[in-house]
Short mmCIF file of C-alpha atoms and ligand atoms in Angstrom, two decimals:
data_model
loop_
_atom_site.label_atom_id
_atom_site.label_comp_id
_atom_site.label_asym_id
_atom_site.label_seq_id
_atom_site.Cartn_x
_atom_site.Cartn_y
_atom_site.Cartn_z
CA MET I 1 120.95 101.15 82.66
CA THR I 2 125.08 101.07 82.91
CA PHE I 3 126.16 99.15 85.76
CA LEU I 4 127.15 102.18 87.84
CA ASP I 5 123.24 103.44 87.46
CA GLN I 6 122.27 100.46 88.70
CA ALA I 7 124.90 100.28 91.52
CA GLN I 8 123.39 104.04 92.56
CA GLU I 9 120.08 102.64 92.55
CA ALA I 10 120.41 99.83 94.70
CA LEU I 11 122.78 102.11 97.46
CA THR I 12 119.60 104.90 96.92
CA GLN I 13 117.10 102.26 98.07
CA GLY I 14 118.97 100.70 100.49
CA PHE I 15 119.06 104.16 101.86
CA ASP I 16 115.61 104.63 101.19
CA THR I 17 114.67 101.55 103.09
CA ALA I 18 117.01 102.16 106.14
CA ARG I 19 115.83 105.58 106.43
CA GLY I 20 112.46 103.99 106.83
CA ALA I 21 112.98 101.45 109.11
CA VAL I 22 115.32 103.71 111.46
CA SER I 23 112.37 106.55 111.26
CA GLY I 24 109.77 103.47 112.15
CA VAL I 25 107.42 104.78 109.32
CA ALA I 26 106.13 102.53 106.66
CA MET I 27 103.96 102.81 103.95
CA GLU I 28 100.79 101.93 105.24
CA GLN I 29 100.94 104.38 107.66
CA LEU I 30 101.38 107.29 105.19
CA GLY I 31 98.57 109.84 105.28
CA PHE I 32 96.98 108.80 101.77
CA VAL I 33 97.28 104.88 102.46
CA ARG I 34 95.61 105.70 105.94
CA GLY I 35 92.93 107.67 104.43
CA PHE I 36 92.43 104.61 101.85
CA VAL I 37 92.40 102.12 104.05
CA ARG I 38 89.87 103.64 106.52
CA LEU I 39 87.47 104.13 103.52
CA CYS I 40 87.87 100.30 102.86
CA ASN I 41 86.79 99.84 106.24
CA ASP I 42 84.05 101.90 106.70
CA GLY I 43 82.39 100.47 103.43
CA TRP I 44 82.34 97.16 105.14
CA ASP I 45 81.30 98.77 108.25
CA GLN I 46 78.41 99.93 105.98
CA GLY I 47 77.49 96.54 104.24
CA TRP I 48 78.39 97.71 100.96
CA HIS I 49 81.06 95.13 100.00
CA GLU I 50 79.88 91.49 100.29
CA ARG I 51 82.87 89.36 99.21
CA ASN I 52 85.53 90.89 96.66
CA GLY I 53 82.70 93.49 96.11
CA GLY I 54 83.46 96.81 95.06
CA ASN I 55 86.92 98.88 94.61
CA LEU I 56 88.89 101.76 95.24
CA THR I 57 91.42 104.22 93.42
CA TYR I 58 93.48 106.96 94.71
CA ARG I 59 95.66 109.35 92.24
CA LEU I 60 98.75 110.45 94.37
CA THR I 61 100.29 114.11 94.66
CA ASP I 62 103.57 114.69 93.51
CA GLU I 63 104.45 114.99 97.44
CA ASP I 64 102.50 111.44 98.15
CA VAL I 65 104.54 109.90 95.48
CA GLU I 66 107.69 111.30 96.87
CA THR I 67 107.45 110.34 100.37
CA ALA I 68 106.44 106.58 99.10
CA ARG I 69 108.70 106.37 96.35
CA LYS I 70 111.48 105.09 99.00
CA PHE I 71 109.05 101.92 99.78
CA PHE I 72 108.65 101.20 96.10
CA ASP I 73 109.42 97.62 95.53
CA LYS I 74 113.58 97.67 94.05
CA GLU I 75 112.03 96.41 90.31
CA PRO I 76 108.74 97.21 89.29
CA ARG I 77 106.51 94.59 87.64
CA GLU I 78 106.20 94.52 83.93
CA TRP I 79 103.98 96.41 82.11
CA THR I 80 100.42 95.37 81.87
CA PRO I 81 97.66 96.64 79.05
CA MET I 82 94.26 98.33 80.21
CA GLY I 83 92.27 98.19 77.21
CA VAL I 84 91.71 101.97 77.68
CA GLU I 85 93.94 104.88 76.74
CA VAL I 86 93.85 107.89 78.96
CA PRO I 87 96.86 109.64 77.88
CA SER I 88 96.00 112.62 80.27
CA LEU I 89 97.32 110.83 82.92
CA GLY I 90 100.13 109.29 81.86
CA GLY I 91 102.75 108.55 84.41
CA ALA I 92 100.17 109.14 87.14
CA TYR I 93 100.82 106.90 90.14
CA PHE I 94 97.38 105.29 91.89
CA LEU I 95 96.68 103.26 94.60
CA THR I 96 94.01 100.76 94.17
CA THR I 97 92.21 97.33 95.73
CA GLY I 98 93.36 94.39 94.29
CA THR I 99 91.00 92.26 91.67
CA GLY I 100 89.04 89.48 94.17
CA ASN I 101 90.52 90.82 97.25
CA TYR I 102 87.95 91.70 100.20
CA MET I 103 87.45 95.29 101.43
CA ARG I 104 87.02 93.32 105.31
CA ASN I 105 90.73 92.38 105.15
CA VAL I 106 92.41 95.33 103.49
CA ALA I 107 92.76 97.36 106.69
CA GLY I 108 94.72 94.05 108.32
CA ASN I 109 96.98 93.32 105.51
CA PRO I 110 97.52 96.41 103.08
CA LYS I 111 100.30 95.27 101.34
CA LYS I 112 98.42 92.26 100.11
CA ASN I 113 95.20 93.88 99.43
CA ILE I 114 95.93 97.12 97.97
CA GLY I 115 99.28 98.07 96.14
CA ILE I 116 100.20 101.56 93.72
CA VAL I 117 100.59 101.39 90.13
CA GLN I 118 102.18 103.54 87.83
CA LEU I 119 100.65 103.91 83.95
CA ASN I 120 102.96 104.66 81.32
CA GLU I 121 103.44 107.85 79.21
CA THR I 122 100.81 107.23 76.83
CA GLY I 123 98.27 105.98 79.72
CA ASP I 124 97.26 102.75 78.42
CA ALA I 125 99.23 100.60 80.49
CA TYR I 126 99.82 100.31 84.02
CA ARG I 127 102.43 98.45 86.06
CA ILE I 128 102.74 97.87 90.23
CA VAL I 129 105.29 99.36 91.82
CA TRP I 130 104.61 98.38 95.76
CA GLY I 131 101.95 96.16 97.44
CA LEU I 132 99.83 93.45 95.65
CA ILE I 133 101.81 90.61 96.71
CA ASP I 134 101.78 87.21 96.21
CA GLY I 135 100.80 88.11 92.57
CA GLY I 136 97.65 90.31 93.54
CA ARG I 137 96.48 92.80 90.30
CA PRO I 138 94.09 95.63 90.47
CA THR I 139 91.05 95.92 90.55
CA SER I 140 89.16 94.57 87.69
CA GLU I 141 87.07 97.49 87.22
CA PHE I 142 90.98 99.53 86.68
CA PRO I 143 89.91 100.86 83.38
CA THR I 144 86.81 102.44 85.00
CA HIS I 145 88.46 104.10 87.51
CA VAL I 146 91.14 105.42 84.98
CA MET I 147 88.84 106.36 82.92
CA ASN I 148 87.17 108.30 85.42
CA HIS I 149 89.60 109.92 87.36
CA ALA I 150 90.47 111.31 84.05
CA VAL I 151 87.35 112.73 83.45
CA ARG I 152 86.68 114.30 86.74
CA VAL I 153 90.20 115.91 86.74
CA ALA I 154 89.53 117.48 83.54
CA ALA I 155 85.93 118.85 84.99
CA THR I 156 86.98 119.77 88.52
CA ASP I 157 90.65 121.31 87.40
CA GLY I 158 92.43 118.86 88.48
CA GLU I 159 90.63 118.59 92.28
CA CYS I 160 89.59 115.21 92.06
CA ARG I 161 91.70 112.29 93.78
CA VAL I 162 89.28 109.40 94.50
CA ILE I 163 87.09 107.01 92.35
CA TYR I 164 85.39 104.67 94.40
CA HIS I 165 82.66 101.77 93.54
CA ALA I 166 80.64 99.94 96.09
CA HIS I 167 77.50 97.32 95.94
CA PRO I 168 74.75 99.39 98.01
CA THR I 169 71.64 97.46 98.88
CA ASN I 170 69.06 100.19 98.45
CA VAL I 171 70.43 102.02 95.50
CA ILE I 172 70.51 98.45 93.57
CA ALA I 173 67.21 97.54 94.45
CA MET I 174 66.01 101.19 93.13
CA THR I 175 67.22 99.86 89.88
CA PHE I 176 64.61 97.40 89.40
CA VAL I 177 61.53 99.68 89.77
CA LEU I 178 62.22 103.09 88.23
CA PRO I 179 63.25 103.56 84.47
CA LEU I 180 67.00 103.40 84.04
CA ASP I 181 67.66 107.26 83.04
CA SER I 182 69.31 109.88 84.81
CA ARG I 183 66.67 112.46 85.25
CA THR I 184 64.58 109.91 87.09
CA PHE I 185 67.19 109.47 89.19
CA THR I 186 68.09 112.49 90.10
CA ARG I 187 64.77 114.09 90.75
CA VAL I 188 63.42 110.83 93.02
CA LEU I 189 66.89 111.20 94.97
CA TRP I 190 66.83 114.91 95.29
CA LYS I 191 63.35 114.62 96.77
CA ALA I 192 64.05 111.74 99.24
CA MET I 193 65.98 114.06 101.50
CA THR I 194 66.59 117.39 101.47
CA GLU I 195 70.29 118.16 101.48
CA CYS I 196 70.66 115.69 98.19
CA VAL I 197 70.64 118.69 95.80
CA VAL I 198 73.74 120.38 97.83
CA VAL I 199 75.58 117.39 98.03
CA PHE I 200 75.46 116.37 94.32
CA PRO I 201 73.89 119.65 92.50
CA GLN I 202 74.69 117.83 89.29
CA GLY I 203 72.63 114.93 89.98
CA VAL I 204 73.65 111.28 89.35
CA GLY I 205 73.96 109.43 86.10
CA VAL I 206 72.75 105.99 85.56
CA VAL I 207 74.61 103.10 83.41
CA PRO I 208 71.66 100.26 81.99
CA TRP I 209 72.92 97.05 82.95
CA MET I 210 76.17 95.89 81.29
CA VAL I 211 78.87 93.29 81.65
CA PRO I 212 81.49 94.43 84.21
CA GLY I 213 84.61 94.77 84.20
CA GLY I 214 86.04 95.89 80.58
CA ALA I 215 86.07 98.94 78.15
CA ASP I 216 82.68 99.16 77.12
CA ILE I 217 81.28 99.90 80.79
CA ALA I 218 84.42 102.32 81.28
CA LYS I 219 83.69 103.82 78.34
CA ALA I 220 79.59 104.76 79.24
CA THR I 221 80.26 105.20 82.94
CA SER I 222 82.94 108.07 82.10
CA GLU I 223 80.53 109.82 79.43
CA LEU I 224 78.52 110.37 82.48
CA MET I 225 81.19 111.30 84.45
CA LYS I 226 81.70 114.05 82.80
CA ASP I 227 78.82 116.20 83.94
CA HIS I 228 78.18 114.00 87.21
CA ASP I 229 79.86 112.94 89.94
CA ALA I 230 78.22 109.75 90.75
CA VAL I 231 77.29 107.27 88.53
CA VAL I 232 74.36 104.10 89.04
CA TRP I 233 75.10 101.12 87.45
CA ALA I 234 71.83 99.05 86.86
CA GLN I 235 71.31 95.98 89.00
CA HIS I 236 75.20 96.50 90.45
CA GLY I 237 75.86 99.41 92.40
CA LEU I 238 77.35 102.86 92.21
CA PHE I 239 80.10 104.63 91.03
CA VAL I 240 81.33 108.38 92.73
CA SER I 241 84.27 110.48 92.58
CA GLY I 242 85.89 113.34 94.57
CA ALA I 243 88.67 115.31 95.75
CA THR I 244 89.08 113.90 98.99
CA PHE I 245 88.34 110.33 100.98
CA ASP I 246 85.72 112.11 103.04
CA SER I 247 83.84 113.39 100.36
CA THR I 248 83.80 110.27 98.15
CA PHE I 249 82.65 108.40 100.79
CA GLY I 250 79.93 110.99 102.28
CA LEU I 251 78.93 111.16 98.63
CA LEU I 252 78.29 107.46 98.50
CA HIS I 253 76.58 107.64 101.92
CA THR I 254 74.44 110.44 101.31
CA ILE I 255 73.00 108.85 97.79
CA GLU I 256 72.50 105.52 99.38
CA LYS I 257 70.40 106.91 102.49
CA ALA I 258 68.03 108.88 100.16
CA ALA I 259 67.71 105.26 98.25
CA ASP I 260 66.64 103.77 102.00
CA ILE I 261 64.22 106.49 102.67
CA TYR I 262 62.82 106.55 98.93
CA GLY I 263 62.08 102.42 99.45
CA LYS I 264 60.77 102.87 102.68
CA ALA I 265 58.36 105.77 102.25
CA ARG I 266 57.14 103.76 99.12
CA MET I 267 56.63 100.66 101.30
CA MET I 268 54.85 102.65 103.85
CA ASN I 269 52.77 104.11 101.06
CA GLY I 270 51.68 100.08 99.70
CA GLY I 271 54.41 100.52 97.20
CA SER I 272 52.86 103.50 94.78
CA ASP I 273 55.02 106.97 94.39
CA ALA I 274 52.46 109.13 94.90
CA PHE I 275 53.52 110.59 98.07
CA MET I 276 51.23 112.49 99.95
CA ASN I 277 54.00 114.95 100.64
CA THR I 278 57.24 115.86 98.90
CA ILE I 279 59.96 118.58 97.89
CA THR I 280 59.04 120.56 94.82
CA ASP I 281 61.12 121.80 92.19
CA GLU I 282 60.37 125.21 93.47
CA GLY I 283 61.63 124.14 97.02
CA LEU I 284 64.90 122.52 95.08
CA ARG I 285 65.64 126.28 93.51
CA GLN I 286 65.27 127.64 96.76
CA ILE I 287 67.61 125.60 98.13
CA ALA I 288 69.96 126.17 95.35
CA LYS I 289 69.80 129.82 95.56
CA ASP I 290 69.77 129.64 99.17
CA PHE I 291 73.07 127.73 99.47
CA ASN I 292 74.55 129.36 96.52
CA ILE I 293 75.18 125.71 94.19
CA SER I 294 74.65 125.64 90.98
CA ILE I 295 72.01 123.09 90.30
CA ASN I 296 71.41 121.15 86.91
CA GLU I 297 68.70 122.86 85.89
CA SER I 298 68.00 119.97 82.90
CA TYR I 299 66.66 117.78 85.66
CA LEU I 300 63.95 120.45 86.88
CA ASP I 301 60.74 120.63 85.93
P1 13P H 418 87.36 93.25 92.03
O1 13P H 418 87.77 92.61 92.64
O2 13P H 418 87.87 93.01 90.69
O3 13P H 418 87.61 94.92 92.63
O4 13P H 418 85.38 93.57 91.31
C1 13P H 418 84.60 93.67 92.03
C2 13P H 418 83.57 94.47 91.77
O5 13P H 418 82.76 95.06 92.26
C3 13P H 418 83.47 94.11 90.44
O6 13P H 418 82.55 95.54 89.66
ZN1 ZN H 419 81.03 95.97 91.28
#
């Protein structure tokens, strides 16, 4: 970059910062940041985020990037390899929670606990352009998030923008007592509460216990995300995806509530899963028909 280019950029940055200051707008007040922060807080309120448990990423729209750019750091930080490669998302920007940071602290200090990162053109490295101050880094599950974004963007024609990971108690408890396969979990959850099949008609995937935070669990999860928008991690938690913060949070909330009901029903039933009453497969088919949704038939008898 020539001296003149640098001078021009410094000037533009200065104007943009001044513009932000004059209008009284800050990054924290932009709609997508507020939605992100609210979800973090809602998840904390639900009890899904002990200590630094859980993480969240949002893929910015082009308009988001344009409104946010004036608040970006003057100098982006260094490129960091991700250990996975997602060429389809090369150049994309994500708002992400920081590794080791607590969901309960996000609302009080967004700039410290969350940040915006940009992927390089080949999609195998990122750099921080805003937030995560004081040496913060994106979540350790960033490789899983980015790979999930890539497969969900492809599966939803670009609709998917949010990937959310939490440690909801009842879903985790279920992974101790059921065979760890997608069909078993899907059927139990669909039958726990009538509207589940409407909320997640493709069912849930299940990843057996694995070491978190690396490329292997990222690949296993994204494989299942190709045809599910929710994936359970045995003895760990849940990953969900969606177009909006509302639909993504609502999906995780619904799955966790269904798991809660299933656990309570089994306890009331002396631990047995041989319930007196249940939703039949025919009943599930009827809901799908009446609500005009395409259900994953391979999970029905
Ligand atoms: P981070 O603090 O790195 O986001 O990790 C939390 C977590 O839930 C790992 O699975
Ligand atoms: Zn976790």
